[in-house]
Short mmCIF file of C-alpha atoms and ligand atoms in Angstrom, two decimals:
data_model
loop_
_atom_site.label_atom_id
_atom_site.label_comp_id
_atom_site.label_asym_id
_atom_site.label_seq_id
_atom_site.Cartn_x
_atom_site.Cartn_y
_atom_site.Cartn_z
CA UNK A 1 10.41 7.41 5.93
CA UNK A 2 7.92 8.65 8.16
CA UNK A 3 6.53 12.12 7.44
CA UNK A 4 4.66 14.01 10.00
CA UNK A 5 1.92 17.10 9.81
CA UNK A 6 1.78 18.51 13.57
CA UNK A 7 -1.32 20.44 12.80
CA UNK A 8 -3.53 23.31 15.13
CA UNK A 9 -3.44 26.84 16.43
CA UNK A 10 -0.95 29.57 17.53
CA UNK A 11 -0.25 27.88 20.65
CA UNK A 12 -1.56 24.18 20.47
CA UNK A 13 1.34 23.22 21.70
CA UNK A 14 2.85 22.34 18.55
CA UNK A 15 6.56 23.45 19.49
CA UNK A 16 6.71 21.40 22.92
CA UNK A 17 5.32 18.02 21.11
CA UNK A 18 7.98 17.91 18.41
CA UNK A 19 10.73 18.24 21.02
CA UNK A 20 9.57 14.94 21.84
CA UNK A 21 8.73 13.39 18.93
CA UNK A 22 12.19 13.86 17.39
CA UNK A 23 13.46 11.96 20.13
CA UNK A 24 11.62 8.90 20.00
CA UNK A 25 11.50 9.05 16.47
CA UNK A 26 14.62 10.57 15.32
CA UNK A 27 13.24 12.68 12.71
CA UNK A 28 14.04 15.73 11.72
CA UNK A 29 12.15 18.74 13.22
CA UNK A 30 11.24 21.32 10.40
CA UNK A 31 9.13 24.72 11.65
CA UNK A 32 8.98 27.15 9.54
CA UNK A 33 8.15 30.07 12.14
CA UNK A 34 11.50 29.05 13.52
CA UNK A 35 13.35 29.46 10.67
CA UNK A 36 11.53 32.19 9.91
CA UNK A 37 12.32 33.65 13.25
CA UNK A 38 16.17 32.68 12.69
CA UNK A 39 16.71 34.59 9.74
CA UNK A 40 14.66 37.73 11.64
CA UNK A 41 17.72 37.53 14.44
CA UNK A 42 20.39 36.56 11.59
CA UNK A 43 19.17 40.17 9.68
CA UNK A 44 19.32 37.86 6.48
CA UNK A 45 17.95 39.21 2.95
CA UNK A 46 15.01 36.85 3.80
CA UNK A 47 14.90 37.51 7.31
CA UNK A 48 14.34 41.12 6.29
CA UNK A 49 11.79 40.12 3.81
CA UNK A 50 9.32 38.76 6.10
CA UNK A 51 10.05 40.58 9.57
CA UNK A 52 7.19 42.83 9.57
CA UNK A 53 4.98 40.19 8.09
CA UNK A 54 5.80 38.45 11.24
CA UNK A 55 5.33 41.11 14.14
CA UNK A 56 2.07 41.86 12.29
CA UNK A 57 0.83 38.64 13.02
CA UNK A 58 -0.13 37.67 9.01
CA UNK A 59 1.03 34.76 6.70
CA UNK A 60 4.19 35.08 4.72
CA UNK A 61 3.35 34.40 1.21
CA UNK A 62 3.39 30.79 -0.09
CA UNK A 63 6.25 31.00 -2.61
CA UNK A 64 8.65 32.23 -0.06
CA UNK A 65 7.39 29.94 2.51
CA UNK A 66 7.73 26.74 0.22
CA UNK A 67 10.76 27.54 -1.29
CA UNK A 68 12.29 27.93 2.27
CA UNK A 69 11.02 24.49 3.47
CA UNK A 70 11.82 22.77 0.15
CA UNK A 71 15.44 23.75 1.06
CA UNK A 72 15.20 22.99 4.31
CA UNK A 73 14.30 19.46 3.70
CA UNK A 74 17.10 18.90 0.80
CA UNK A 75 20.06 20.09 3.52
CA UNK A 76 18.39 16.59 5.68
CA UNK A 77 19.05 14.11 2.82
CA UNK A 78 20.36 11.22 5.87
CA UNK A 79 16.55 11.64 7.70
CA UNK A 80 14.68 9.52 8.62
CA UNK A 81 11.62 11.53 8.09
CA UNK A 82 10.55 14.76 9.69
CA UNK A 83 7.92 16.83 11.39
CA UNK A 84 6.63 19.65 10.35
CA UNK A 85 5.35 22.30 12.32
CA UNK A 86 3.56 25.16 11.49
CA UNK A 87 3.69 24.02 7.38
CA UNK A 88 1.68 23.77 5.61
CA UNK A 89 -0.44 26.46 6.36
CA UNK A 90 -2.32 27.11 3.25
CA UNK A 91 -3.73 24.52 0.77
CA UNK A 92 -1.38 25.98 -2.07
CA UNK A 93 1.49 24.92 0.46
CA UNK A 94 -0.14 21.74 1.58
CA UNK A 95 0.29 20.77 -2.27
CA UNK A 96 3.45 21.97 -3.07
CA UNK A 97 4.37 19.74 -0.70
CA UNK A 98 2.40 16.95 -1.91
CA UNK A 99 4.15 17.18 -5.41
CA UNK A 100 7.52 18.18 -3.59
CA UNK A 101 7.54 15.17 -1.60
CA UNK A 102 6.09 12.81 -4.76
CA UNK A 103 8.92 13.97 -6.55
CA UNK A 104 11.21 12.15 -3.89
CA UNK A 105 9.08 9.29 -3.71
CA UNK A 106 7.91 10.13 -0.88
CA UNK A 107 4.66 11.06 1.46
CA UNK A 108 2.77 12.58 4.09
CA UNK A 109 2.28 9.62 6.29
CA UNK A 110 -0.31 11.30 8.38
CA UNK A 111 -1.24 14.48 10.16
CA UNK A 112 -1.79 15.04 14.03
CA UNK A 113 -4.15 17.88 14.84
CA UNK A 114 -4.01 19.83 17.89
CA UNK A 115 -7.47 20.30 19.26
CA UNK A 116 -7.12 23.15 21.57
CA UNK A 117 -10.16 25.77 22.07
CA UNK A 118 -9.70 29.57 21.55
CA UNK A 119 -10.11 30.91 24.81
CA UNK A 120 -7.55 28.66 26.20
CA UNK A 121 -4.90 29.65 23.31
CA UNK A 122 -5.37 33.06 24.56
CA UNK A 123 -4.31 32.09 27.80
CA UNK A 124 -1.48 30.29 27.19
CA UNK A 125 0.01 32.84 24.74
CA UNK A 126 -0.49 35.52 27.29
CA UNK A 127 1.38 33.01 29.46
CA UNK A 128 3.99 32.66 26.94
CA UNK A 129 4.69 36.34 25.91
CA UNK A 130 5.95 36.76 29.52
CA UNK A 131 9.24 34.70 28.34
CA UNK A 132 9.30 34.86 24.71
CA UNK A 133 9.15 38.30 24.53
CA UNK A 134 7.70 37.43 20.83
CA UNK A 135 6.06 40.78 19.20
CA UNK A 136 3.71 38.63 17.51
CA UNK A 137 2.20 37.49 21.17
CA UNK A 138 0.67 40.77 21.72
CA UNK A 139 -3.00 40.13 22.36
CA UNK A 140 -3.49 42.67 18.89
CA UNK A 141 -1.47 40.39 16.62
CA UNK A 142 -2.13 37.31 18.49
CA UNK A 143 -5.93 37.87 17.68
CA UNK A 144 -4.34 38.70 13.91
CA UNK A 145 -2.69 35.46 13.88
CA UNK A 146 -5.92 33.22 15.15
CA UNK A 147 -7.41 35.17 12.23
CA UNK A 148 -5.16 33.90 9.85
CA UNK A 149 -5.34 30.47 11.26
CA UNK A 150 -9.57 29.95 11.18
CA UNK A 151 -9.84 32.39 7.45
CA UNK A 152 -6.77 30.23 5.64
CA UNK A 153 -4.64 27.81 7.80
CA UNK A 154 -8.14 25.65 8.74
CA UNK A 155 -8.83 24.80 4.97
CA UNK A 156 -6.18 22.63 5.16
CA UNK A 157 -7.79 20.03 7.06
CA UNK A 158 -10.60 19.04 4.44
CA UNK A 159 -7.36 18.64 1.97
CA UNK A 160 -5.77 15.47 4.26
CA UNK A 161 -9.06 14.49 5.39
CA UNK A 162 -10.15 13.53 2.04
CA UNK A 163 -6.56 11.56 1.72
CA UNK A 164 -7.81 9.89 5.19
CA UNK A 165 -4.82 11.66 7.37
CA UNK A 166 -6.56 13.21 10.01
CA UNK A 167 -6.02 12.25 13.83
CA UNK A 168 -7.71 14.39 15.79
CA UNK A 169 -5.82 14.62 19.40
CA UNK A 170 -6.97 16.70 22.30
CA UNK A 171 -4.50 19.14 22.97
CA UNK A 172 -5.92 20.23 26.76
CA UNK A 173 -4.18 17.96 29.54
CA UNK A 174 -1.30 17.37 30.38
CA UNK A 175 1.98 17.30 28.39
CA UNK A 176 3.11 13.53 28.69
CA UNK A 177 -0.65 12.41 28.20
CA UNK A 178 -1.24 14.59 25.06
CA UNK A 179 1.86 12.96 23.47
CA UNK A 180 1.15 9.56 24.35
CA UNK A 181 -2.05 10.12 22.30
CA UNK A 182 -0.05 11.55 19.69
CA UNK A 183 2.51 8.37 19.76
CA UNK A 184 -0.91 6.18 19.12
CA UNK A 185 -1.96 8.30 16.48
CA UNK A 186 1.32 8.43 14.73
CA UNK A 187 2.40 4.63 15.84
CA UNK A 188 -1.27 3.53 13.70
CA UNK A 189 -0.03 5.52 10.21
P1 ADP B 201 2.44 30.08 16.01
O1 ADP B 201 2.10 28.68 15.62
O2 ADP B 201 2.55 30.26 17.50
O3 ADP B 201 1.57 31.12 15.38
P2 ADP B 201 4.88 29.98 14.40
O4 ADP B 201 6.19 30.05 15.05
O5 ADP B 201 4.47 28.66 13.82
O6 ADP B 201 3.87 30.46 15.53
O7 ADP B 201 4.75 31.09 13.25
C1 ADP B 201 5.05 32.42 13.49
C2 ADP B 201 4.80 33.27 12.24
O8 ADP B 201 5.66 32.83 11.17
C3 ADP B 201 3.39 33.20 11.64
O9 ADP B 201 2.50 34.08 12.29
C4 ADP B 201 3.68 33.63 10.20
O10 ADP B 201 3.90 35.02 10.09
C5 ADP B 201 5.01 32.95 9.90
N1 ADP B 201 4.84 31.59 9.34
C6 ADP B 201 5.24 30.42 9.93
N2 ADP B 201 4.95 29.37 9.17
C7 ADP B 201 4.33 29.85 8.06
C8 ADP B 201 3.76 29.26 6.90
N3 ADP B 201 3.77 27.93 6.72
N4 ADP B 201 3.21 30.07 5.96
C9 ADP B 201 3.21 31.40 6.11
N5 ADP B 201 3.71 32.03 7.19
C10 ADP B 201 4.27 31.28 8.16
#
């Protein structure tokens, strides 16, 4: 199994990395703010749970969050191993998954963080919200969500670093060259 973190800001280019990975992998591609976003446009009990949680740009509470992935892993029982994107996002989720994965006898193998600065995020979300047509792209709640990344999501670096899990990649460049940086990091785990 080989278990993957993609780690970094609203618009690190998390999303267009695990396309890629997944193919030369063949893992599974888990992110929650997709699934998330799925059961938003499905009108689901949980969809209508956490859609204004969403469009405001904040974090949707850990036990829903968790309990969504856990299942999300146990309908992949055949993978090979997966990425996760945007999860985990808080250090309560970072060790539910820890002790979800443990339970499987399984791990995080190692987590790839997206080094992209601030000013450029802005920029490409701008870019973005032109074709997603995403409320949460707004500059308001986009400035909401970098919040929510640098006040809770950036603690959970220090948690893998101590495990010695960290590859820092730069996330500035171009597409193919970012991910064959990532490919090294991941290829060395
Ligand atoms: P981005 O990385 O561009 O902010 P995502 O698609 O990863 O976008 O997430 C969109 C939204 O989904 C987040 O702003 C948050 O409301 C919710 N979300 C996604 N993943 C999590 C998570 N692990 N914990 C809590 N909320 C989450």
């Amino acid at each position: 199994m080989l278990n993957i973190v993609l780690f970094g800001p609203p618009g690190a280019g998390k999303g267009t990395q695990s396309a890629k990975l997944i193919e030369k992998y063949q893992l599974v591609h888990i992110s929650t703010g997709d699934l998330f976003r799925m059961h938003i446009s499905n009108d689901t009990s949980l969809g209508q749970q956490v859609k204004q949680i969403l469009a405001n740009g904040l974090l949707v509470p850990d036990s829903i969050t968790i309990d969504m992935l856990e299942e999300e892993v146990q309908k992949n029982p055949e993978a090979k191993g997966f990425i996760f994107d945007g999860f985990p996002r808080t250090v309560a989720q970072a060790e539910a998954l820890d002790a979800f994965l443990e339970g499987k006898g399984q791990k995080i193998n190692g987590v790839v963080q997206l080094d992209v600065d601030q000013e450029e995020i802005k920029t490409r979300i701008a870019e973005r919200q032109k074709v997603s047509g995403r409320a949460d792209d707004d500059a308001e709640k986009l400035l909401k969500r970098i919040d929510e990344y640098f006040s809770k999501t950036i603690h959970v670096l220090p948690y893998y670093a101590e495990q010695g899990k960290v590859v820092q990649v730069n996330g500035i460049g171009e597409i193919e060259t970012i991910f064959t940086n990532i490919c090294s990091a991941i290829d060395a785990f």
